[in-house]
Amino acid sequence: MEAIWLYQFRLIVIGDSTVGKSCLIRRFTEGRFAQVSDPTVGVDFFSRLVEIEPGKRIKLQIWDTAGQERFRSITRAYYRNSVGGLLLFDITNRRSFQNVHEWLEETKAHVQPYQIVFVLVGHKCDLDTQRQVTRHEAEKLALAYGMRYIETSARDAINVEKAFTDLTRDIYELVKRGEITIQEGWEGVKSGFVPNVVHSSEEVVKSDRRCLC
Amino acid sequence: MVVSGAQAHMEQNPGYYQKLLDGDKNDKLVETIKTDINRTFPDNVKFRKTADPCLQKTLYNVLVAYGHHNQSVGYCQGMNFIAGYLILITRNEEETFWLLDALIGRILPDYYSPEMMGLKTDQEVLGELVKMKIPAVAELMEKHGIMWTLVVSRWFICLFIDILPVEAILRIWDCLFYEGSKIIFRVALTLIKQHQAFILEATNFPDICDKFKQITKGPFVTDCHNFMQKIFTEPGSLSMATIDKLRETCRANQIAQR
């Protein structure tokens, strides 16, 4: 049976090789952590439901991407249909932080005419003793780009839920305010099956009508 | 070794492999390779750090040597798995190097170079072949806007490693070395055609992705002998001329999209 959800958001997870993209997604979607994880070759797909308010569920389609530079020629085709993104760096790897700017440029060039709501994620925060990027400078960078900043650990399950649900909430607010709209031929946001109980707000009714016709 | 030409290349270039290992190294290349050494077959005891002899060192040598030998390719993720498999098969470092050279340099068309043009082309070629031979599946993919790169990238880049059972992979690779890259299309088409009805049950995007993961498992592929026979019958005729022509068209498309 199809699970009942209000909207479906498509998210993409990007960042340098070995920053922990796949591990973060697996922790979020499967609740487990692998000490060693294969390099991702190409693109992989995961999904999960999140409840952002009681009775309001959002279905997340999450795209895991290869971090190695040459795979960008494949992964960039997936930016266009994403509404949100987690841009990861590894707090113990300074270079992965320095490359954040490049990743943003890369997505900007390929997402048009749409936009992606990003959250900056400092990953592997359990390895605090090996930290090469301070929280302060990461927050400053995130602020400069208008992104949220959050530190996570897939190993210790720190902030993993929060990273995804905060981003989901942000997007939901933008959709509610009409700043992001559902568009034909764009997969970023889709309206879903709505149970009767949440027919209270107007946009829900609208999306419901859309799906019945 | 013989049919792929690897043997001949090795004999014609005595000492070449050692020279690569002893030569100057590109730091960036070495670093990229190092990040993947620990992540290659971590479940295989021979690839553990504590193993003796430890195949991690062998893998590292082969990949570094290859990256300096074929500088236009360097190192691409996926090559670690292929080289790792070749090491397990040949148990010989230098032979692995020359087999990798045969595969990447001659048999596979430009899959691993920075632009990955051959890979993108061949994935589009597969899409065209599915349109011709299994149109219902092509329609389903089109309807849900699924790019072939999503479901088959790993098939092409890792040559079915971690996708199909080991026995099937070894038999497929035999054919690959013997008759070239066409076999990849045969395997892909067979998997899709054989499971056509199953794939067509999917009504949404995640279901389709899931089906494509499932069709590479189960009795159909574990019965390796039967599977190999199917590869040559199920997709019907598949001439090299057809593939060459499709590759030419798809490549032009890819270049136009750049």
CSV table of C-alpha atoms in Angstrom, one decimal:
chain,number,residue,atom,x,y,z
A,1,MET,CA,0.0,0.0,0.0
A,2,GLU,CA,1.2,3.5,-0.8
A,3,ALA,CA,2.1,5.3,2.3
A,4,ILE,CA,0.2,8.5,2.9
A,5,TRP,CA,2.2,11.7,2.5
A,6,LEU,CA,1.5,15.3,1.9
A,7,TYR,CA,4.4,16.1,-0.4
A,8,GLN,CA,7.4,14.4,-1.8
A,9,PHE,CA,10.7,16.3,-1.8
A,10,ARG,CA,13.7,15.2,-3.8
A,11,LEU,CA,17.0,15.8,-2.0
A,12,ILE,CA,20.5,15.4,-3.3
A,13,VAL,CA,23.6,14.7,-1.1
A,14,ILE,CA,26.9,16.0,-2.4
A,15,GLY,CA,30.4,16.7,-1.3
A,16,ASP,CA,33.9,15.4,-1.7
A,17,SER,CA,34.8,11.8,-1.9
A,18,THR,CA,35.0,10.1,1.6
A,19,VAL,CA,33.2,12.8,3.5
A,20,GLY,CA,30.6,10.2,4.5
A,21,LYS,CA,27.6,10.9,2.2
A,22,SER,CA,26.5,7.3,1.9
A,23,CYS,CA,27.0,6.6,5.6
A,24,LEU,CA,24.9,9.6,6.5
A,25,ILE,CA,22.1,8.5,4.2
A,26,ARG,CA,22.2,4.9,5.4
A,27,ARG,CA,22.1,6.0,9.0
A,28,PHE,CA,19.0,8.1,8.2
A,29,THR,CA,17.2,5.6,6.0
A,30,GLU,CA,18.3,2.2,7.5
A,31,GLY,CA,19.4,3.2,11.0
A,32,ARG,CA,22.7,1.5,10.8
A,33,PHE,CA,26.3,2.4,10.3
A,34,ALA,CA,29.0,0.5,8.4
A,35,GLN,CA,32.6,0.9,9.5
A,36,VAL,CA,33.7,0.6,5.9
A,37,SER,CA,31.6,1.8,3.0
A,38,ASP,CA,32.2,1.2,-0.7
A,39,PRO,CA,32.9,4.2,-2.8
A,40,THR,CA,29.6,5.2,-4.5
A,41,VAL,CA,29.9,4.8,-8.2
A,42,GLY,CA,27.5,7.0,-10.1
A,43,VAL,CA,24.2,7.7,-8.4
A,44,ASP,CA,22.2,5.7,-5.8
A,45,PHE,CA,18.6,6.2,-4.6
A,46,PHE,CA,17.0,6.0,-1.1
A,47,SER,CA,13.7,7.1,0.4
A,48,ARG,CA,12.1,7.7,3.8
A,49,LEU,CA,9.1,9.3,5.2
A,50,VAL,CA,9.4,12.0,7.8
A,51,GLU,CA,6.8,13.5,10.0
A,52,ILE,CA,7.3,17.2,10.3
A,53,GLU,CA,4.1,17.9,12.3
A,54,PRO,CA,1.7,15.4,13.8
A,55,GLY,CA,-0.1,13.8,10.9
A,56,LYS,CA,1.9,15.7,8.3
A,57,ARG,CA,4.3,13.4,6.5
A,58,ILE,CA,6.7,14.2,3.8
A,59,LYS,CA,8.2,11.6,1.6
A,60,LEU,CA,11.9,12.1,0.9
A,61,GLN,CA,13.6,10.8,-2.2
A,62,ILE,CA,17.3,11.0,-1.5
A,63,TRP,CA,20.0,10.9,-4.1
A,64,ASP,CA,23.4,9.7,-3.1
A,65,THR,CA,26.1,10.8,-5.5
A,66,ALA,CA,29.7,9.8,-6.2
A,67,GLY,CA,32.2,12.3,-4.8
A,68,GLN,CA,35.0,11.8,-7.2
A,69,GLU,CA,35.3,14.7,-9.6
A,70,ARG,CA,34.9,12.9,-12.8
A,71,PHE,CA,31.5,11.5,-11.8
A,72,ARG,CA,30.1,15.0,-11.8
A,73,SER,CA,29.5,14.7,-15.5
A,74,ILE,CA,26.9,12.1,-14.5
A,75,THR,CA,25.7,13.4,-11.2
A,76,ARG,CA,25.1,17.0,-12.4
A,77,ALA,CA,22.1,15.7,-14.4
A,78,TYR,CA,20.3,15.1,-11.0
A,79,TYR,CA,20.6,18.7,-9.6
A,80,ARG,CA,17.9,20.1,-11.8
A,81,ASN,CA,15.1,17.9,-10.3
A,82,SER,CA,16.1,18.4,-6.7
A,83,VAL,CA,14.5,20.8,-4.3
A,84,GLY,CA,16.9,20.4,-1.5
A,85,GLY,CA,20.5,19.4,-0.9
A,86,LEU,CA,22.9,18.4,1.9
A,87,LEU,CA,26.3,19.6,1.1
A,88,LEU,CA,28.7,17.6,3.2
A,89,PHE,CA,32.3,18.2,4.3
A,90,ASP,CA,34.4,16.2,6.7
A,91,ILE,CA,35.4,18.3,9.8
A,92,THR,CA,38.6,16.3,9.9
A,93,ASN,CA,39.5,17.1,6.3
A,94,ARG,CA,40.2,20.7,5.6
A,95,ARG,CA,40.2,20.4,1.9
A,96,SER,CA,36.7,19.0,1.8
A,97,PHE,CA,35.6,22.3,3.5
A,98,GLN,CA,37.6,24.4,1.1
A,99,ASN,CA,35.8,22.7,-1.8
A,100,VAL,CA,32.3,23.7,-0.5
A,101,HIS,CA,32.4,26.8,-2.6
A,102,GLU,CA,33.2,24.8,-5.7
A,103,TRP,CA,30.3,22.4,-5.1
A,104,LEU,CA,27.9,25.4,-4.8
A,105,GLU,CA,29.2,26.8,-8.0
A,106,GLU,CA,28.8,23.5,-9.7
A,107,THR,CA,25.2,23.1,-8.7
A,108,LYS,CA,24.4,26.7,-9.5
A,109,ALA,CA,25.6,26.2,-13.0
A,110,HIS,CA,23.4,23.1,-13.5
A,111,VAL,CA,20.2,23.6,-11.5
A,112,GLN,CA,18.7,26.5,-13.5
A,113,PRO,CA,16.0,27.6,-13.9
A,114,TYR,CA,15.3,26.1,-10.4
A,115,GLN,CA,17.0,26.5,-7.1
A,116,ILE,CA,18.2,24.1,-4.4
A,117,VAL,CA,17.8,24.8,-0.7
A,118,PHE,CA,21.0,23.7,0.8
A,119,VAL,CA,22.1,22.8,4.3
A,120,LEU,CA,25.8,22.7,5.1
A,121,VAL,CA,26.7,19.6,7.0
A,122,GLY,CA,30.0,19.2,8.9
A,123,HIS,CA,30.2,15.5,9.1
A,124,LYS,CA,32.1,13.1,11.4
A,125,CYS,CA,31.7,15.3,14.4
A,126,ASP,CA,32.5,12.3,16.6
A,127,LEU,CA,36.1,12.7,15.6
A,128,ASP,CA,36.4,16.0,17.4
A,129,THR,CA,40.1,15.5,18.4
A,130,GLN,CA,41.0,15.4,14.7
A,131,ARG,CA,39.0,18.4,13.8
A,132,GLN,CA,40.5,20.7,11.1
A,133,VAL,CA,37.6,23.0,10.6
A,134,THR,CA,36.2,25.0,13.5
A,135,ARG,CA,32.5,25.3,14.1
A,136,HIS,CA,32.8,29.0,14.0
A,137,GLU,CA,34.3,29.3,10.5
A,138,ALA,CA,31.8,26.7,9.2
A,139,GLU,CA,28.9,28.7,10.6
A,140,LYS,CA,30.4,31.9,9.1
A,141,LEU,CA,30.6,30.2,5.6
A,142,ALA,CA,27.1,28.9,5.9
A,143,LEU,CA,25.8,32.3,6.9
A,144,ALA,CA,27.5,33.9,3.9
A,145,TYR,CA,25.7,31.5,1.6
A,146,GLY,CA,22.4,31.7,3.4
A,147,MET,CA,22.5,28.1,4.5
A,148,ARG,CA,21.8,26.4,7.8
A,149,TYR,CA,24.9,24.7,9.4
A,150,ILE,CA,24.7,21.5,11.3
A,151,GLU,CA,27.3,19.0,12.6
A,152,THR,CA,26.5,15.3,12.3
A,153,SER,CA,28.0,11.9,13.0
A,154,ALA,CA,26.6,8.8,11.2
A,155,ARG,CA,28.7,6.6,13.5
A,156,ASP,CA,27.2,8.0,16.8
A,157,ALA,CA,23.9,9.0,15.2
A,158,ILE,CA,24.3,12.6,16.2
A,159,ASN,CA,22.0,15.1,14.5
A,160,VAL,CA,21.4,12.8,11.5
A,161,GLU,CA,17.6,13.0,11.9
A,162,LYS,CA,17.8,16.7,12.6
A,163,ALA,CA,19.9,17.5,9.5
A,164,PHE,CA,17.2,15.9,7.2
A,165,THR,CA,14.1,17.0,9.1
A,166,ASP,CA,15.3,20.7,9.5
A,167,LEU,CA,16.0,20.8,5.8
A,168,THR,CA,12.6,19.2,5.1
A,169,ARG,CA,10.8,21.7,7.3
A,170,ASP,CA,12.6,24.7,5.6
A,171,ILE,CA,11.5,23.4,2.2
A,172,TYR,CA,8.0,22.8,3.5
A,173,GLU,CA,7.7,26.4,4.8
A,174,LEU,CA,8.9,27.7,1.4
A,175,VAL,CA,6.3,25.5,-0.3
A,176,LYS,CA,3.6,26.7,2.1
A,177,ARG,CA,4.5,30.3,1.5
A,178,GLY,CA,4.4,29.7,-2.3
A,179,GLU,CA,8.1,30.5,-2.7
A,180,ILE,CA,8.6,27.1,-4.1
A,181,THR,CA,5.8,25.8,-6.4
A,182,ILE,CA,4.9,22.5,-7.9
A,183,GLN,CA,5.7,22.6,-11.5
A,184,GLU,CA,4.9,20.3,-14.4
A,185,GLY,CA,8.0,18.6,-15.6
A,186,TRP,CA,9.9,19.2,-12.4
A,187,GLU,CA,10.4,16.4,-9.9
A,188,GLY,CA,11.7,18.5,-7.0
A,189,VAL,CA,8.3,18.8,-5.2
A,190,LYS,CA,5.3,16.7,-5.8
A,191,SER,CA,2.0,16.6,-3.9
A,192,GLY,CA,0.9,13.3,-2.6
A,193,PHE,CA,-1.9,11.4,-1.1
A,194,VAL,CA,-3.6,13.3,1.7
A,195,PRO,CA,-5.6,11.7,4.5
A,196,ASN,CA,-8.8,13.5,5.3
A,197,VAL,CA,-7.7,14.7,8.7
A,198,VAL,CA,-5.2,17.2,7.4
A,199,HIS,CA,-7.5,19.0,5.0
A,200,SER,CA,-7.4,22.0,7.2
A,201,SER,CA,-4.9,24.3,5.4
A,202,GLU,CA,-5.6,25.6,2.0
A,203,GLU,CA,-2.6,24.4,0.1
A,204,VAL,CA,-3.3,20.9,1.2
A,205,VAL,CA,-6.8,21.0,-0.2
A,206,LYS,CA,-5.4,22.3,-3.4
A,207,SER,CA,-2.8,19.6,-3.8
A,208,ASP,CA,-5.5,17.0,-2.9
A,209,ARG,CA,-7.7,18.2,-5.6
A,210,ARG,CA,-4.8,18.0,-8.0
A,211,CYS,CA,-4.2,14.4,-7.2
A,212,LEU,CA,-7.8,13.3,-7.6
A,213,CYS,CA,-8.3,14.8,-11.0
B,1,MET,CA,46.0,-13.2,-20.8
B,2,VAL,CA,46.5,-14.5,-24.3
B,3,VAL,CA,43.2,-13.7,-26.0
B,4,SER,CA,43.1,-10.2,-24.6
B,5,GLY,CA,46.5,-9.4,-25.9
B,6,ALA,CA,47.7,-8.8,-22.3
B,7,GLN,CA,50.3,-11.6,-22.6
B,8,ALA,CA,51.8,-10.2,-25.7
B,9,HIS,CA,52.0,-6.7,-24.3
B,10,MET,CA,53.7,-8.0,-21.1
B,11,GLU,CA,56.2,-10.0,-23.1
B,12,GLN,CA,57.0,-7.1,-25.4
B,13,ASN,CA,57.6,-4.7,-22.5
B,14,PRO,CA,59.8,-6.5,-20.0
B,15,GLY,CA,60.6,-4.4,-16.9
B,16,TYR,CA,58.0,-1.8,-17.9
B,17,TYR,CA,55.7,-2.4,-15.0
B,18,GLN,CA,58.6,-2.3,-12.5
B,19,LYS,CA,59.8,0.9,-14.0
B,20,LEU,CA,56.4,2.5,-13.5
B,21,LEU,CA,56.5,1.4,-9.8
B,22,ASP,CA,60.0,2.9,-9.4
B,23,GLY,CA,59.3,6.1,-11.2
B,24,ASP,CA,58.2,9.5,-10.0
B,25,LYS,CA,54.7,9.7,-8.7
B,26,ASN,CA,51.9,12.2,-9.1
B,27,ASP,CA,50.9,13.0,-5.5
B,28,LYS,CA,47.3,13.8,-6.2
B,29,LEU,CA,46.8,10.6,-8.0
B,30,VAL,CA,48.4,8.6,-5.2
B,31,GLU,CA,46.3,10.3,-2.6
B,32,THR,CA,43.1,9.6,-4.5
B,33,ILE,CA,44.0,5.9,-4.9
B,34,LYS,CA,44.9,5.7,-1.2
B,35,THR,CA,41.4,6.8,-0.1
B,36,ASP,CA,39.9,3.8,-1.8
B,37,ILE,CA,42.3,1.1,-0.9
B,38,ASN,CA,40.7,0.5,2.5
B,39,ARG,CA,37.3,0.5,0.9
B,40,THR,CA,37.9,-2.2,-1.6
B,41,PHE,CA,36.4,-5.6,-0.7
B,42,PRO,CA,36.8,-4.9,3.1
B,43,ASP,CA,34.9,-8.2,3.7
B,44,ASN,CA,37.5,-10.3,1.9
B,45,VAL,CA,40.1,-11.5,4.4
B,46,LYS,CA,42.9,-11.2,1.8
B,47,PHE,CA,42.2,-7.5,1.5
B,48,ARG,CA,42.3,-6.8,5.2
B,49,LYS,CA,45.1,-4.7,6.6
B,50,THR,CA,46.2,-7.5,8.8
B,51,ALA,CA,46.3,-10.2,6.0
B,52,ASP,CA,49.6,-11.7,5.1
B,53,PRO,CA,50.3,-11.3,2.3
B,54,CYS,CA,48.1,-8.2,2.2
B,55,LEU,CA,46.4,-7.6,-1.2
B,56,GLN,CA,45.9,-4.0,-0.3
B,57,LYS,CA,49.5,-3.3,-1.2
B,58,THR,CA,49.2,-5.3,-4.5
B,59,LEU,CA,46.1,-3.3,-5.4
B,60,TYR,CA,47.8,0.0,-4.5
B,61,ASN,CA,50.7,-0.9,-6.8
B,62,VAL,CA,48.6,-1.9,-9.7
B,63,LEU,CA,46.4,1.2,-9.6
B,64,VAL,CA,49.3,3.6,-9.1
B,65,ALA,CA,51.3,2.0,-11.9
B,66,TYR,CA,48.2,2.1,-14.2
B,67,GLY,CA,47.4,5.7,-13.4
B,68,HIS,CA,50.9,6.7,-14.5
B,69,HIS,CA,50.8,4.4,-17.5
B,70,ASN,CA,47.5,5.7,-18.8
B,71,GLN,CA,47.6,9.3,-17.7
B,72,SER,CA,44.6,10.3,-19.7
B,73,VAL,CA,42.5,8.0,-17.4
B,74,GLY,CA,44.6,8.2,-14.2
B,75,TYR,CA,42.3,6.7,-11.6
B,76,CYS,CA,38.6,6.4,-11.6
B,77,GLN,CA,36.5,4.8,-8.8
B,78,GLY,CA,35.3,1.4,-10.0
B,79,MET,CA,38.8,0.5,-11.3
B,80,ASN,CA,39.7,-0.4,-7.7
B,81,PHE,CA,37.0,-3.2,-7.8
B,82,ILE,CA,38.0,-4.4,-11.2
B,83,ALA,CA,41.7,-4.5,-10.3
B,84,GLY,CA,40.9,-6.2,-7.0
B,85,TYR,CA,39.0,-8.9,-8.8
B,86,LEU,CA,41.8,-9.4,-11.3
B,87,ILE,CA,44.2,-9.8,-8.4
B,88,LEU,CA,42.1,-12.5,-6.8
B,89,ILE,CA,41.8,-14.3,-10.2
B,90,THR,CA,45.4,-14.1,-11.4
B,91,ARG,CA,47.2,-13.9,-8.0
B,92,ASN,CA,49.8,-12.1,-10.0
B,93,GLU,CA,50.4,-8.4,-9.7
B,94,GLU,CA,52.0,-7.8,-13.1
B,95,GLU,CA,49.5,-9.9,-15.0
B,96,THR,CA,46.7,-7.9,-13.3
B,97,PHE,CA,48.3,-4.7,-14.5
B,98,TRP,CA,48.4,-5.9,-18.1
B,99,LEU,CA,44.8,-7.3,-18.0
B,100,LEU,CA,43.6,-4.0,-16.6
B,101,ASP,CA,45.4,-2.3,-19.5
B,102,ALA,CA,43.7,-4.6,-22.0
B,103,LEU,CA,40.3,-3.9,-20.4
B,104,ILE,CA,40.5,-0.2,-19.9
B,105,GLY,CA,42.9,0.7,-22.7
B,106,ARG,CA,41.4,-1.5,-25.5
B,107,ILE,CA,38.2,-3.4,-24.6
B,108,LEU,CA,36.1,-0.9,-22.9
B,109,PRO,CA,35.5,2.3,-24.9
B,110,ASP,CA,36.6,5.3,-22.7
B,111,TYR,CA,34.5,4.5,-19.6
B,112,TYR,CA,36.9,5.9,-17.0
B,113,SER,CA,38.4,9.0,-18.5
B,114,PRO,CA,37.5,12.3,-16.8
B,115,GLU,CA,34.7,13.1,-19.2
B,116,MET,CA,33.4,9.5,-19.1
B,117,MET,CA,32.2,9.9,-22.6
B,118,GLY,CA,32.3,6.2,-23.5
B,119,LEU,CA,30.3,5.4,-20.4
B,120,LYS,CA,27.6,8.0,-21.0
B,121,THR,CA,27.4,6.9,-24.6
B,122,ASP,CA,27.0,3.2,-23.8
B,123,GLN,CA,24.3,3.9,-21.3
B,124,GLU,CA,22.4,5.8,-23.9
B,125,VAL,CA,23.1,3.0,-26.4
B,126,LEU,CA,21.5,0.6,-23.9
B,127,GLY,CA,18.5,2.9,-23.7
B,128,GLU,CA,18.2,2.7,-27.5
B,129,LEU,CA,18.5,-1.0,-27.5
B,130,VAL,CA,15.9,-1.4,-24.9
B,131,LYS,CA,13.6,0.9,-27.0
B,132,MET,CA,14.1,-1.5,-29.9
B,133,LYS,CA,13.9,-4.8,-28.1
B,134,ILE,CA,11.9,-4.3,-25.0
B,135,PRO,CA,9.8,-1.2,-25.8
B,136,ALA,CA,7.4,-1.6,-22.8
B,137,VAL,CA,10.2,-1.1,-20.4
B,138,ALA,CA,11.6,1.8,-22.3
B,139,GLU,CA,8.2,3.4,-22.1
B,140,LEU,CA,8.0,2.8,-18.4
B,141,MET,CA,11.4,4.5,-17.9
B,142,GLU,CA,10.4,7.4,-20.1
B,143,LYS,CA,7.1,7.8,-18.3
B,144,HIS,CA,8.7,8.1,-14.9
B,145,GLY,CA,11.6,10.2,-16.2
B,146,ILE,CA,14.3,7.7,-15.1
B,147,MET,CA,17.7,8.1,-16.5
B,148,TRP,CA,19.5,4.9,-17.3
B,149,THR,CA,22.6,6.2,-15.5
B,150,LEU,CA,20.6,5.8,-12.2
B,151,VAL,CA,19.9,2.1,-12.6
B,152,VAL,CA,22.8,0.8,-14.7
B,153,SER,CA,25.9,2.9,-13.9
B,154,ARG,CA,27.3,0.3,-11.6
B,155,TRP,CA,26.7,-2.4,-14.2
B,156,PHE,CA,29.0,-0.7,-16.6
B,157,ILE,CA,31.6,0.9,-14.3
B,158,CYS,CA,32.1,-2.1,-12.1
B,159,LEU,CA,31.4,-4.7,-14.8
B,160,PHE,CA,28.8,-6.4,-12.6
B,161,ILE,CA,31.0,-6.7,-9.5
B,162,ASP,CA,28.7,-6.7,-6.4
B,163,ILE,CA,25.8,-6.9,-8.8
B,164,LEU,CA,25.8,-10.4,-10.0
B,165,PRO,CA,27.1,-13.6,-8.3
B,166,VAL,CA,30.8,-14.2,-8.7
B,167,GLU,CA,30.5,-17.3,-10.9
B,168,ALA,CA,28.4,-15.3,-13.4
B,169,ILE,CA,30.9,-12.4,-13.3
B,170,LEU,CA,33.8,-14.6,-14.1
B,171,ARG,CA,32.0,-16.2,-17.1
B,172,ILE,CA,31.0,-12.7,-18.3
B,173,TRP,CA,34.5,-11.4,-18.0
B,174,ASP,CA,35.8,-14.4,-20.0
B,175,CYS,CA,33.5,-13.3,-22.8
B,176,LEU,CA,34.5,-9.7,-22.3
B,177,PHE,CA,38.1,-10.4,-22.8
B,178,TYR,CA,37.3,-12.7,-25.7
B,179,GLU,CA,34.8,-10.8,-27.7
B,180,GLY,CA,34.7,-7.3,-26.4
B,181,SER,CA,32.4,-4.9,-24.7
B,182,LYS,CA,29.3,-6.0,-26.6
B,183,ILE,CA,28.7,-8.6,-24.0
B,184,ILE,CA,27.8,-5.9,-21.4
B,185,PHE,CA,24.8,-5.0,-23.5
B,186,ARG,CA,23.9,-8.7,-23.9
B,187,VAL,CA,23.9,-9.2,-20.1
B,188,ALA,CA,22.0,-6.0,-19.5
B,189,LEU,CA,19.3,-6.8,-22.1
B,190,THR,CA,19.0,-10.3,-20.9
B,191,LEU,CA,18.4,-9.2,-17.3
B,192,ILE,CA,15.8,-6.7,-18.4
B,193,LYS,CA,14.0,-8.8,-20.9
B,194,GLN,CA,13.9,-11.9,-18.7
B,195,HIS,CA,12.3,-9.8,-15.9
B,196,GLN,CA,10.1,-7.6,-18.2
B,197,ALA,CA,6.8,-8.6,-16.6
B,198,PHE,CA,8.3,-8.1,-13.1
B,199,ILE,CA,9.7,-4.6,-14.0
B,200,LEU,CA,6.4,-3.6,-15.5
B,201,GLU,CA,4.6,-4.3,-12.2
B,202,ALA,CA,6.2,-1.2,-10.9
B,203,THR,CA,4.0,1.8,-10.7
B,204,ASN,CA,6.3,4.5,-9.4
B,205,PHE,CA,9.8,5.6,-9.4
B,206,PRO,CA,11.2,4.0,-6.3
B,207,ASP,CA,9.6,0.7,-7.2
B,208,ILE,CA,11.3,0.8,-10.6
B,209,CYS,CA,14.7,1.4,-8.9
B,210,ASP,CA,14.0,-1.4,-6.5
B,211,LYS,CA,13.1,-3.8,-9.3
B,212,PHE,CA,16.3,-3.1,-11.1
B,213,LYS,CA,18.2,-4.0,-7.9
B,214,GLN,CA,16.2,-7.2,-7.6
B,215,ILE,CA,16.6,-8.5,-11.1
B,216,THR,CA,20.3,-9.1,-10.6
B,217,LYS,CA,19.6,-11.6,-7.8
B,218,GLY,CA,17.9,-14.9,-7.5
B,219,PRO,CA,17.9,-18.3,-9.2
B,220,PHE,CA,18.0,-16.9,-12.7
B,221,VAL,CA,21.5,-15.5,-12.2
B,222,THR,CA,22.8,-18.1,-9.8
B,223,ASP,CA,22.2,-20.8,-12.3
B,224,CYS,CA,25.2,-19.6,-14.1
B,225,HIS,CA,25.3,-22.0,-17.0
B,226,ASN,CA,21.8,-21.4,-18.0
B,227,PHE,CA,22.2,-17.7,-17.6
B,228,MET,CA,25.2,-17.6,-19.9
B,229,GLN,CA,23.2,-19.5,-22.5
B,230,LYS,CA,20.4,-17.0,-22.2
B,231,ILE,CA,22.8,-14.1,-22.7
B,232,PHE,CA,23.4,-15.3,-26.3
B,233,THR,CA,19.7,-16.2,-27.1
B,234,GLU,CA,17.4,-13.9,-25.1
B,235,PRO,CA,18.4,-10.5,-26.6
B,236,GLY,CA,18.2,-11.8,-30.1
B,237,SER,CA,20.7,-10.7,-32.8
B,238,LEU,CA,23.0,-7.9,-31.8
B,239,SER,CA,25.4,-7.1,-34.5
B,240,MET,CA,28.6,-5.0,-33.9
B,241,ALA,CA,27.4,-2.9,-36.8
B,242,THR,CA,24.2,-2.0,-34.9
B,243,ILE,CA,26.2,-1.1,-31.8
B,244,ASP,CA,28.8,0.9,-33.7
B,245,LYS,CA,26.1,2.9,-35.4
B,246,LEU,CA,24.2,3.5,-32.1
B,247,ARG,CA,27.5,4.5,-30.4
B,248,GLU,CA,28.2,7.0,-33.1
B,249,THR,CA,24.8,8.6,-32.8
B,250,CYS,CA,24.7,8.6,-29.0
B,251,ARG,CA,28.2,10.0,-28.8
B,252,ALA,CA,27.2,12.9,-31.0
B,253,ASN,CA,24.2,13.5,-28.7
B,254,GLN,CA,26.4,13.5,-25.7
B,255,ILE,CA,28.8,15.9,-27.2
B,256,ALA,CA,25.9,18.2,-28.2
B,257,GLN,CA,24.6,18.1,-24.6
B,258,ARG,CA,27.9,19.1,-23.1
